[in-house]
Short mmCIF file of C-alpha atoms and ligand atoms in Angstrom, two decimals:
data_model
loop_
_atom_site.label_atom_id
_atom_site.label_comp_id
_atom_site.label_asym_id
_atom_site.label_seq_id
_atom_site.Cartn_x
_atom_site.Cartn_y
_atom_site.Cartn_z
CA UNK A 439 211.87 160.16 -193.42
CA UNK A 440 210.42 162.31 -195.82
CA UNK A 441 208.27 160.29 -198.65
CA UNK A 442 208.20 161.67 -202.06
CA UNK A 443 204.88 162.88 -203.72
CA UNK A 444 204.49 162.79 -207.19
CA UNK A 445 204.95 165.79 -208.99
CA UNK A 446 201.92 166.90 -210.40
CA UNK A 447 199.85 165.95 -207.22
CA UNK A 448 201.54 167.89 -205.40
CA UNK A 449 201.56 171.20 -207.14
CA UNK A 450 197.61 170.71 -206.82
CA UNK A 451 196.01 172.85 -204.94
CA UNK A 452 193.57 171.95 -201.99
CA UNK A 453 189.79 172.22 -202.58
CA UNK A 454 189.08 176.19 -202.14
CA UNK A 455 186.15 175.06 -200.71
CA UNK A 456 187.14 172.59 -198.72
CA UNK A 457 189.79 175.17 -196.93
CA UNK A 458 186.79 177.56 -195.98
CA UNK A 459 184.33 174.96 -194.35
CA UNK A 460 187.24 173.77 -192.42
CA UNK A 461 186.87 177.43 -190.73
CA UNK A 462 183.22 177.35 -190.48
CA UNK A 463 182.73 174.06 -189.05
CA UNK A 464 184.52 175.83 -186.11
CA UNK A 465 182.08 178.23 -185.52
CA UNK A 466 178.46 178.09 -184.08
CA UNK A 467 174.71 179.55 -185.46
CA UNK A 468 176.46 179.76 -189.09
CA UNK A 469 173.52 179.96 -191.46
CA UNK A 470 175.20 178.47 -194.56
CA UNK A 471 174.58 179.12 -198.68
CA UNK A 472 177.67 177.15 -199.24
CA UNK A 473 177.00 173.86 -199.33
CA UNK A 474 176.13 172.17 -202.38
CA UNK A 475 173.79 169.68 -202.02
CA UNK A 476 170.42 169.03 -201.74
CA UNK A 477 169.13 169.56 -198.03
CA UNK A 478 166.08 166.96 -198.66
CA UNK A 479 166.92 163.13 -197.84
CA UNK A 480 166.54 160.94 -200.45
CA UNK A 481 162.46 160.36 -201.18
CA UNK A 482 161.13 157.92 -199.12
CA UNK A 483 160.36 155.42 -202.21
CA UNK A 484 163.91 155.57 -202.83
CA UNK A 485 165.36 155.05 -199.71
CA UNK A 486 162.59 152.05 -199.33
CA UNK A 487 163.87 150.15 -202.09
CA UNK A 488 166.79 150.53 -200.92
CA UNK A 489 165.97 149.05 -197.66
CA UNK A 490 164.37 146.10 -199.15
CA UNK A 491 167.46 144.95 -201.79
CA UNK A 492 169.29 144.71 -198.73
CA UNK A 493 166.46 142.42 -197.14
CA UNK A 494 166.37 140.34 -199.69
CA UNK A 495 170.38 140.02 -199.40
CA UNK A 496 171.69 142.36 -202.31
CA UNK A 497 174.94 142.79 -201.38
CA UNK A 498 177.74 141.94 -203.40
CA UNK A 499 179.49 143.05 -206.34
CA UNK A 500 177.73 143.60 -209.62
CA UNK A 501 179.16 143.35 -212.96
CA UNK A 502 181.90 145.57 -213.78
CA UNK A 503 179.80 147.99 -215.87
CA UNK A 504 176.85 148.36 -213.38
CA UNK A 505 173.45 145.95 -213.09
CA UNK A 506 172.36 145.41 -216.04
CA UNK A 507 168.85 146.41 -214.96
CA UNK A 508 170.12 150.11 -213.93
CA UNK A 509 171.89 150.25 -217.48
CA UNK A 510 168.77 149.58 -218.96
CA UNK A 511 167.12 152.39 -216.65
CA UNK A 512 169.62 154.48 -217.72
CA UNK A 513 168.88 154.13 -221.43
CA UNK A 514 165.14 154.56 -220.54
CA UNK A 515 165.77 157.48 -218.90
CA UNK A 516 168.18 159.39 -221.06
CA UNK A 517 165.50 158.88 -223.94
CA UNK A 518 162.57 159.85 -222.23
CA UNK A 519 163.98 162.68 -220.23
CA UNK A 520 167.00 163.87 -223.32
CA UNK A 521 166.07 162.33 -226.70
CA UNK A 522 169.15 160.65 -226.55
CA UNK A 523 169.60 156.91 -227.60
CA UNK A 524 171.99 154.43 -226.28
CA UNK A 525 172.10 150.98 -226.23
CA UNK A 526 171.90 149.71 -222.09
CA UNK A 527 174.82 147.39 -222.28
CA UNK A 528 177.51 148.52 -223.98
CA UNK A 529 177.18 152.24 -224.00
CA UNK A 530 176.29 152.69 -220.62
CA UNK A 531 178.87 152.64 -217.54
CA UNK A 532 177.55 152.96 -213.80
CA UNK A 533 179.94 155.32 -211.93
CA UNK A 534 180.99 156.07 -208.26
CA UNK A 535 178.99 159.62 -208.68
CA UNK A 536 179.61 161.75 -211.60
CA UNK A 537 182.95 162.36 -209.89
CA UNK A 538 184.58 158.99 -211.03
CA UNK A 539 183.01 159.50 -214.63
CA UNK A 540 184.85 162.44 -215.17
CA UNK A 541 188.29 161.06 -214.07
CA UNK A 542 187.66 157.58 -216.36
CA UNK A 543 186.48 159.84 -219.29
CA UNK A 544 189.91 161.89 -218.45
CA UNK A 545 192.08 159.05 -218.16
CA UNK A 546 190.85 157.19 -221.08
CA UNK A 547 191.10 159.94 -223.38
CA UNK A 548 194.05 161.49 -222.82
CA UNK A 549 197.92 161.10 -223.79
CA UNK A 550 200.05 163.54 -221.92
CA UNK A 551 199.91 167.41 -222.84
CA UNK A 552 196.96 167.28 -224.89
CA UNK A 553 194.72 169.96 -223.79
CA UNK A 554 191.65 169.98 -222.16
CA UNK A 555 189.60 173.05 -222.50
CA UNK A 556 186.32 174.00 -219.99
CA UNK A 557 184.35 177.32 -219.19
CA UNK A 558 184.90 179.23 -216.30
CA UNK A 559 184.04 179.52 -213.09
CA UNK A 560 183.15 176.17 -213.02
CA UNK A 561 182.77 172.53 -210.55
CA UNK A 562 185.99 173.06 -208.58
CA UNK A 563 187.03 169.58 -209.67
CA UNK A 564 187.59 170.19 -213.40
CA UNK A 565 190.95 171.34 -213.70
CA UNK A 566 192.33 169.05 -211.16
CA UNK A 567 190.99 165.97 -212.63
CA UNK A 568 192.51 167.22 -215.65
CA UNK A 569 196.02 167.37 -214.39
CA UNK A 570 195.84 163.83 -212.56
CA UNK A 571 195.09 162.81 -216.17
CA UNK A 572 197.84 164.34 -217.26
CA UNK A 573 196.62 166.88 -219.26
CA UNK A 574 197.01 170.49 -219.92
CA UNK A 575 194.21 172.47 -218.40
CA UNK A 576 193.02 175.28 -220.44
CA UNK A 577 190.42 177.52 -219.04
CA UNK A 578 187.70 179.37 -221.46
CA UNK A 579 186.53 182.42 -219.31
CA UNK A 580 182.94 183.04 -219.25
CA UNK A 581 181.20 186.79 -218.07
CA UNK A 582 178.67 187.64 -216.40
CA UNK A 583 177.49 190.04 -219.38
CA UNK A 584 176.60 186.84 -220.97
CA UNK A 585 175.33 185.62 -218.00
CA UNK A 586 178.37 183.00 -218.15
CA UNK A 587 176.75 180.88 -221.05
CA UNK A 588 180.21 179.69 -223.64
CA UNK A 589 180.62 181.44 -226.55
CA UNK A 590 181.57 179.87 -229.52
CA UNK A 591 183.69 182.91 -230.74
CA UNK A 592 185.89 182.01 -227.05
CA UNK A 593 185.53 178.42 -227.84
CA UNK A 594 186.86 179.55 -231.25
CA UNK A 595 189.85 181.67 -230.05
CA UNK A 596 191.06 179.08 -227.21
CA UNK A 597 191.57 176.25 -229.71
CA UNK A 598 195.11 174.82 -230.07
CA UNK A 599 196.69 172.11 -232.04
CA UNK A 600 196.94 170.14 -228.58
CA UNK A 601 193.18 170.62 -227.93
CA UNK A 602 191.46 167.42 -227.79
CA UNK A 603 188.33 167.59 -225.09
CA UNK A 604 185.73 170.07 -224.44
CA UNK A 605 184.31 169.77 -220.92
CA UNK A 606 180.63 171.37 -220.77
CA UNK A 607 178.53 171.94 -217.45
CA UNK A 608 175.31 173.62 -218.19
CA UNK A 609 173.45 174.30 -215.86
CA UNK A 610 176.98 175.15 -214.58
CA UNK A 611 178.05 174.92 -211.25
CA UNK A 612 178.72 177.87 -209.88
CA UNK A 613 176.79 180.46 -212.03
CA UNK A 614 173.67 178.33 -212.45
CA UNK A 615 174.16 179.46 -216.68
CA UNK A 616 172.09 177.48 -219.02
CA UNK A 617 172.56 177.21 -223.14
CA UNK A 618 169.60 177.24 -225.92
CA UNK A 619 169.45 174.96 -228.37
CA UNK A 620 170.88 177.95 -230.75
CA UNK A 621 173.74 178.43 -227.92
CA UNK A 622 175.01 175.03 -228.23
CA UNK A 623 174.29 173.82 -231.99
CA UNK A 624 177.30 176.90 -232.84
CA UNK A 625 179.48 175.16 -230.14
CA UNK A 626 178.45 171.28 -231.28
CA UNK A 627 179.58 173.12 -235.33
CA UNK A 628 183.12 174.03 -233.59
CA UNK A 629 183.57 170.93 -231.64
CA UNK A 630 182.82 168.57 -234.97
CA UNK A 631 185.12 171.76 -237.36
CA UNK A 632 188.08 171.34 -235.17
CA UNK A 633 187.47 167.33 -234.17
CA UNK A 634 186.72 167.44 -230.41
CA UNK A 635 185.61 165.29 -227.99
CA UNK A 636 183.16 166.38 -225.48
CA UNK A 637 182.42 165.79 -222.36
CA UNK A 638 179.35 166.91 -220.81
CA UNK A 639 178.38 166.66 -216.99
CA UNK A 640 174.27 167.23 -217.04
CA UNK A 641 174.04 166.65 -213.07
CA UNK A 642 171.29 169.64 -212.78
CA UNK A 643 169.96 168.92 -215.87
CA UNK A 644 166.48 168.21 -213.89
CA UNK A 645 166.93 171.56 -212.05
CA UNK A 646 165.17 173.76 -214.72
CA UNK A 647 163.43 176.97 -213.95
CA UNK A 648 160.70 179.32 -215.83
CA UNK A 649 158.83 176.12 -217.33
CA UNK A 650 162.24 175.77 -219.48
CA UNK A 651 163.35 172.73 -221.17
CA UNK A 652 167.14 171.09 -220.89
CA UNK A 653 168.97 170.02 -224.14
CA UNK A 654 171.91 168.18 -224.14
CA UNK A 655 174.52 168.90 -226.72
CA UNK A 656 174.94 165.29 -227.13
CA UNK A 657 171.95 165.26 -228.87
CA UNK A 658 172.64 167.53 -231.74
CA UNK A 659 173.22 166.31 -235.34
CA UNK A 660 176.86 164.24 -235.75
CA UNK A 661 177.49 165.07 -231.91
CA UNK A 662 176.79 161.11 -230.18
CA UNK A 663 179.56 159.77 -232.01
CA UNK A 664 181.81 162.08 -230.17
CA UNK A 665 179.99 163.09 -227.03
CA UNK A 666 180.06 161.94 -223.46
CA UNK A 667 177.08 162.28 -221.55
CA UNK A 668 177.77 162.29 -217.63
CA UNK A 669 174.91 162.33 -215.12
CA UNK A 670 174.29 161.18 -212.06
CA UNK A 671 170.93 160.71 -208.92
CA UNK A 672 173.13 162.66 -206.37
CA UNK A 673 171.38 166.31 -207.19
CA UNK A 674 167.83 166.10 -208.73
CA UNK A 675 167.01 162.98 -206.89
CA UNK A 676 168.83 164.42 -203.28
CA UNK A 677 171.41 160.98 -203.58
CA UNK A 678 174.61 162.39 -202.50
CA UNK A 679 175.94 160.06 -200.51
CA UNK A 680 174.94 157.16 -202.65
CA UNK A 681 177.33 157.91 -204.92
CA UNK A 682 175.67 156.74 -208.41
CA UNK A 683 176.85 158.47 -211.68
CA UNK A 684 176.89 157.64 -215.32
CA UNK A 685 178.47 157.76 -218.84
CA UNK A 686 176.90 157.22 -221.57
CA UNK A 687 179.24 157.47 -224.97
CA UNK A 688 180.53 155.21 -228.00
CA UNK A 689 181.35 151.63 -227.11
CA UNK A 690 184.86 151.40 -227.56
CA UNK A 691 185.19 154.21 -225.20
CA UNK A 692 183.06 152.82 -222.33
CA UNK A 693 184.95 150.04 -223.04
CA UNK A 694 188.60 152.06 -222.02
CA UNK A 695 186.44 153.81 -219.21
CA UNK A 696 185.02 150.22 -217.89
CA UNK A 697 189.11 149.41 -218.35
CA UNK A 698 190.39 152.03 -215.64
CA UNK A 699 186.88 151.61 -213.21
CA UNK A 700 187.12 147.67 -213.05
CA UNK A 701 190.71 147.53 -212.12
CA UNK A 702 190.83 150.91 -209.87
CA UNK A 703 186.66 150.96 -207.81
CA UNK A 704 185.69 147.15 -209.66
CA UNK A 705 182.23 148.25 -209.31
CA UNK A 706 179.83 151.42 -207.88
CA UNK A 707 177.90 150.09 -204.85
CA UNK A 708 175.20 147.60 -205.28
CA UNK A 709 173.40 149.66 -202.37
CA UNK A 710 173.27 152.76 -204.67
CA UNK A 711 172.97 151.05 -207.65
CA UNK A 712 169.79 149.09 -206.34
CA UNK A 713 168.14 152.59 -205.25
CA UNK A 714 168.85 154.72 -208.33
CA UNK A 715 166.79 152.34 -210.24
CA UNK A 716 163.25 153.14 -208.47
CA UNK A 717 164.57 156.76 -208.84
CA UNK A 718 165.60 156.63 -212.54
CA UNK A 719 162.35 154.51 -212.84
CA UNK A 720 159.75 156.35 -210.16
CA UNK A 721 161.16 159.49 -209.47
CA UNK A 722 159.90 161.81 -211.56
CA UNK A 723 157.03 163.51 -209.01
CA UNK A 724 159.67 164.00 -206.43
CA UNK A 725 162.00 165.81 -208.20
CA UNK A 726 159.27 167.96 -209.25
CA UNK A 727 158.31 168.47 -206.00
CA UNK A 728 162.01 169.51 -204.94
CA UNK A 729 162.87 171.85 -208.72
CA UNK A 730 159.08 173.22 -207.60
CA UNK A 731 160.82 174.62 -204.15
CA UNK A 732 164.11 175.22 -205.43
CA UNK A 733 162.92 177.70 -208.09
CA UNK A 734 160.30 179.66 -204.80
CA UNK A 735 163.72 179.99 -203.26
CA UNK A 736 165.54 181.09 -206.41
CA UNK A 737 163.39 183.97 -206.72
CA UNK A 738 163.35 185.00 -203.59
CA UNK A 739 166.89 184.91 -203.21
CA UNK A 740 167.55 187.12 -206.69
CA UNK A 741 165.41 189.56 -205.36
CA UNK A 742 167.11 190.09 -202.18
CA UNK A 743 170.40 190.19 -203.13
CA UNK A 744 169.76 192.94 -206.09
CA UNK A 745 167.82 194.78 -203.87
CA UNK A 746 170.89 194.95 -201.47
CA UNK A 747 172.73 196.51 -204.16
CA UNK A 748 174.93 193.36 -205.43
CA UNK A 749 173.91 192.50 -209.30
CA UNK A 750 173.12 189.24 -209.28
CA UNK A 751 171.51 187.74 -213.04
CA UNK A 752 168.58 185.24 -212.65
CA UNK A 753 169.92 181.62 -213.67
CA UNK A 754 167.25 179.45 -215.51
CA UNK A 755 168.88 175.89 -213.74
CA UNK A 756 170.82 174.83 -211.41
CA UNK A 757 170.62 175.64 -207.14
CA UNK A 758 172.98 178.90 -206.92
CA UNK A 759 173.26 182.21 -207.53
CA UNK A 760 176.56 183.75 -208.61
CA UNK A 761 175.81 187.63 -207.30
CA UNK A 762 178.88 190.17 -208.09
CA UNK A 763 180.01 192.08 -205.17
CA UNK A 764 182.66 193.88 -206.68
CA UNK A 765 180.24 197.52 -205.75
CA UNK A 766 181.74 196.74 -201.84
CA UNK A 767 185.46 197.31 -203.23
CA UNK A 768 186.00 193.78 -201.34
CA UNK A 769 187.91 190.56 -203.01
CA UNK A 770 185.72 187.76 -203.04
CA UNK A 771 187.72 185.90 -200.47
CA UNK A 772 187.87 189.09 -197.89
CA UNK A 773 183.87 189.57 -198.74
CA UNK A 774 183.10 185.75 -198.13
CA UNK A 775 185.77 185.80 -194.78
CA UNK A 776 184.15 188.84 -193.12
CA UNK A 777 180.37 187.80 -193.96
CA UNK A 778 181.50 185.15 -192.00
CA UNK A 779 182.63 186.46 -189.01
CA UNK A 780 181.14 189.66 -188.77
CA UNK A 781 177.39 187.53 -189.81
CA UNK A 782 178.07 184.18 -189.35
CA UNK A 783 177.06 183.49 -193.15
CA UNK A 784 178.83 181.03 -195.75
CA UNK A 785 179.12 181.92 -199.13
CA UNK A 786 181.94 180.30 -200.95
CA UNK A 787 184.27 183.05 -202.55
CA UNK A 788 184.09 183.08 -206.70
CA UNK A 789 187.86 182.08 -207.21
CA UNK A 790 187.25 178.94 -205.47
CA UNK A 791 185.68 178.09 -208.80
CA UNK A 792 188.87 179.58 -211.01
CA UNK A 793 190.24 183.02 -210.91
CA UNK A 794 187.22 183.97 -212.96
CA UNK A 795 185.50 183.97 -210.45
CA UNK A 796 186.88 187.05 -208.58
CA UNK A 797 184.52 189.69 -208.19
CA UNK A 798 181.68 186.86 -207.49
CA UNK A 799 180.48 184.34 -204.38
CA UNK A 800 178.41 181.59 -205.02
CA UNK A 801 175.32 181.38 -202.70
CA UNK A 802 173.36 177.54 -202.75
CA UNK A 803 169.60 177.87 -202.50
CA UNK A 804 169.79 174.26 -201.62
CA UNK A 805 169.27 175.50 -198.15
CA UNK A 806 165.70 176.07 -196.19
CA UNK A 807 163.82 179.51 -197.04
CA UNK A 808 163.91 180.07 -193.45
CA UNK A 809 167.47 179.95 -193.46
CA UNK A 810 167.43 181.56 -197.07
CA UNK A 811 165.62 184.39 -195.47
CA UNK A 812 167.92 184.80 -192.42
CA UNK A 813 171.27 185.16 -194.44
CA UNK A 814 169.79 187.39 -197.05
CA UNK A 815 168.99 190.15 -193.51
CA UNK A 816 172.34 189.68 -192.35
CA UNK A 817 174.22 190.39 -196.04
CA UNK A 818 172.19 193.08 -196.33
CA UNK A 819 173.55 194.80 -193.66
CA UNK A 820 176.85 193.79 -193.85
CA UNK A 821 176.53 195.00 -197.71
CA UNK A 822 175.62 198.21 -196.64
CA UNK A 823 178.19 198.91 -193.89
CA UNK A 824 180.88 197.54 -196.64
CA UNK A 825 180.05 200.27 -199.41
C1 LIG B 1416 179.09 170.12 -211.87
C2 LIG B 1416 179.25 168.98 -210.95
N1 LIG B 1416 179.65 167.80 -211.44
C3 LIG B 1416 179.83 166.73 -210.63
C4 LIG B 1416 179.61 166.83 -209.28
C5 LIG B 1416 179.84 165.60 -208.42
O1 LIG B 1416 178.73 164.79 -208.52
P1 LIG B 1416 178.64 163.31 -207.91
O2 LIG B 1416 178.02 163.43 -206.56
O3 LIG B 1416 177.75 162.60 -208.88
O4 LIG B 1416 180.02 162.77 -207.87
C6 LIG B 1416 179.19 168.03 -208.72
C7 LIG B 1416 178.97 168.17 -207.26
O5 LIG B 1416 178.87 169.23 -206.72
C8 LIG B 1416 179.00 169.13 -209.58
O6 LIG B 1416 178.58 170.32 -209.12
#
């Protein structure tokens, strides 16, 4: 018997990443940039109040929404750390990672064939979530000439009658781009000009280099009202696999989100939910410590790879580079395929991210320098050979 998939799940493609570490978990001594997650466990103070919710016997479900405690942490923390104001219990939503937000936001805001638009390359999950919402996904590329910050003259000229969300990632996963406060106040005058709703995921919003400061759009004048804000512990705070995200956005629209979570997940983890408060609450020094060591590795790794000939811009946030390796007349799938095998290194080719991204790979500095150090010796001289 052959079972019937739905349509539009199964013209989507598999993960592009996904594919590729399939092939390297095969292989042995890989040093790998591809991964994209922190490589520090959690802090210990985390992962210690963790420990003792469970003593005490925290283990059940928690309200729909999240604990109300974590809400309020939220709210706290978005202030302090954005400017932005929302009240804990009805504008906040705890999430199953920023992953979940995304879909809820999706699936709460969209009728069928109304277009989504996002900038690319960008989180390989965007315009499949988009689809599963039933959506149209409509792709803004970004360049490296700009050092792939969104335009509003692109934003401008991809606009459609059927164009109802803006997704924003800054700084953006792959190309680590960041926007100024100039940047995004002409995008925030499009967005309120043409009447659409953003949705912005700030996951590396912590990650800032060059003593630089993060501003969310949803901060801007006559942007709350139709902004929301996604974020999440799994990257600054090294919380992966706790799986704790949030929105924050208008009422009646947490409301629809809380809608689609409470009858599809119920609730995020009380585990998770119990640790990301000492984070939200506590954490502050360890990220430092961990943005502190991202950004030694960042410049180290810029350096090396525009040294070995392949132009790679410096991004201001984030943990990866985006380097262009067009100069070794490769793809970025053959380039990634035969580092691999002929150097045992991972990148993850560009158009895993989008067809924009051809021409690119994305290295993660979210790896040891040691490591950082090792790969950067091996592309060199599989660069050269190459060109
Ligand atoms: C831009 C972006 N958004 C969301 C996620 C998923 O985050 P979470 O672990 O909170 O689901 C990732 C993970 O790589 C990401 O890069």
């Amino acid at each position: 018997m052959s079972i019937r998939i739905a349509e539009h799940v199964r013209d989507i493609p598999r993960s592009g990443i996904r594919d590729f570490f399939e092939i390297v978990q095969t292989m042995d001594d890989v040093v790998s940039l591809g991964i994209g997650e922190p490589d520090f466990a959690t802090p210990w103070h985390i992962r210690e109040a963790a420990i003792y919710a469970l003593e005490r016997g925290r283990t059940g479900y928690t309200s729909n929404l999240g604990l109300p405690r974590l809400r309020r942490s939220i709210a706290d923390y978005a202030r302090k750390k954005f400017g932005l104001c929302y009240e804990p219990l009805s504008e906040v939503l705890v999430s199953v990672g920023v992953s979940e937000a995304i879909d809820l936001a999706l699936r709460a805001l969209l009728d069928p064939g109304d277009e989504v638009l996002y900038h690319e390359p960008c989180y390989v999950s965007y315009a499949p979530s988009i689809v599963l919402a039933r959506g149209v996904a409509r792709a803004i590329r970004t360049r490296a000439e700009d050092e792939f910050r969104l335009t509003a003259a692109a934003l401008e000229d991809a606009i459609t009658p059927r164009s109802r969300v803006l997704m924003l990632n800054f700084p953006t996963n792959p190309t680590g781009a960041t926007m100024s406060p100039g940047d995004l106040a002409e995008i925030a005058e499009v967005c309120i000009r043409h009447d659409l709703v953003v949705m912005t995921d700030e996951i590396y919003s912590e990650i800032i280099f060059d003593d630089g400061a993060h501003t969310s759009i949803a901060g801007l004048p006559g942007m709350k009202e139709r902004t929301i804000f996604l974020h999440g512990v799994s990257k600054a705070f090294a919380m992966t696999g706790w799986r704790i995200g949030f929105a924050c956005a208008p009422a009646a629209l947490v409301e629809a989100m809380m809608k689609i979570h409470q009858y599809a997940i119920l609730c995020a983890p009380i585990m998770g939910q119990d640790a990301a408060i000492e984070a939200l609450d506590r954490g502050e020094q360890s990220v430092e410590k961990m943005r502190r060591e991202y950004e030694a590795r960042r410049n180290f790794i810029v350096r090396a790879l525009n040294d070995m000939g392949l132009a790679c811009h410096k991004p201001k946030g984030s943990f990866y580079v985006f380097p262009n390796i067009s100069s070794t007349g490769l793809t970025s799938r053959e380039f990634s395929m035969r580092l691999l095998s002929e150097e045992k290194v991972a990148v993850v080719p560009g158009t895993a991210f989008g067809p924009s991204g051809e021409g690119h790979v994305r290295c993660s500095f979210a790896t040891g320098l040691d490591q950082i150090k090792t790969a950067m010796e091996r592309m060199a001289g599989f660069v050269a050979r190459a060109k």
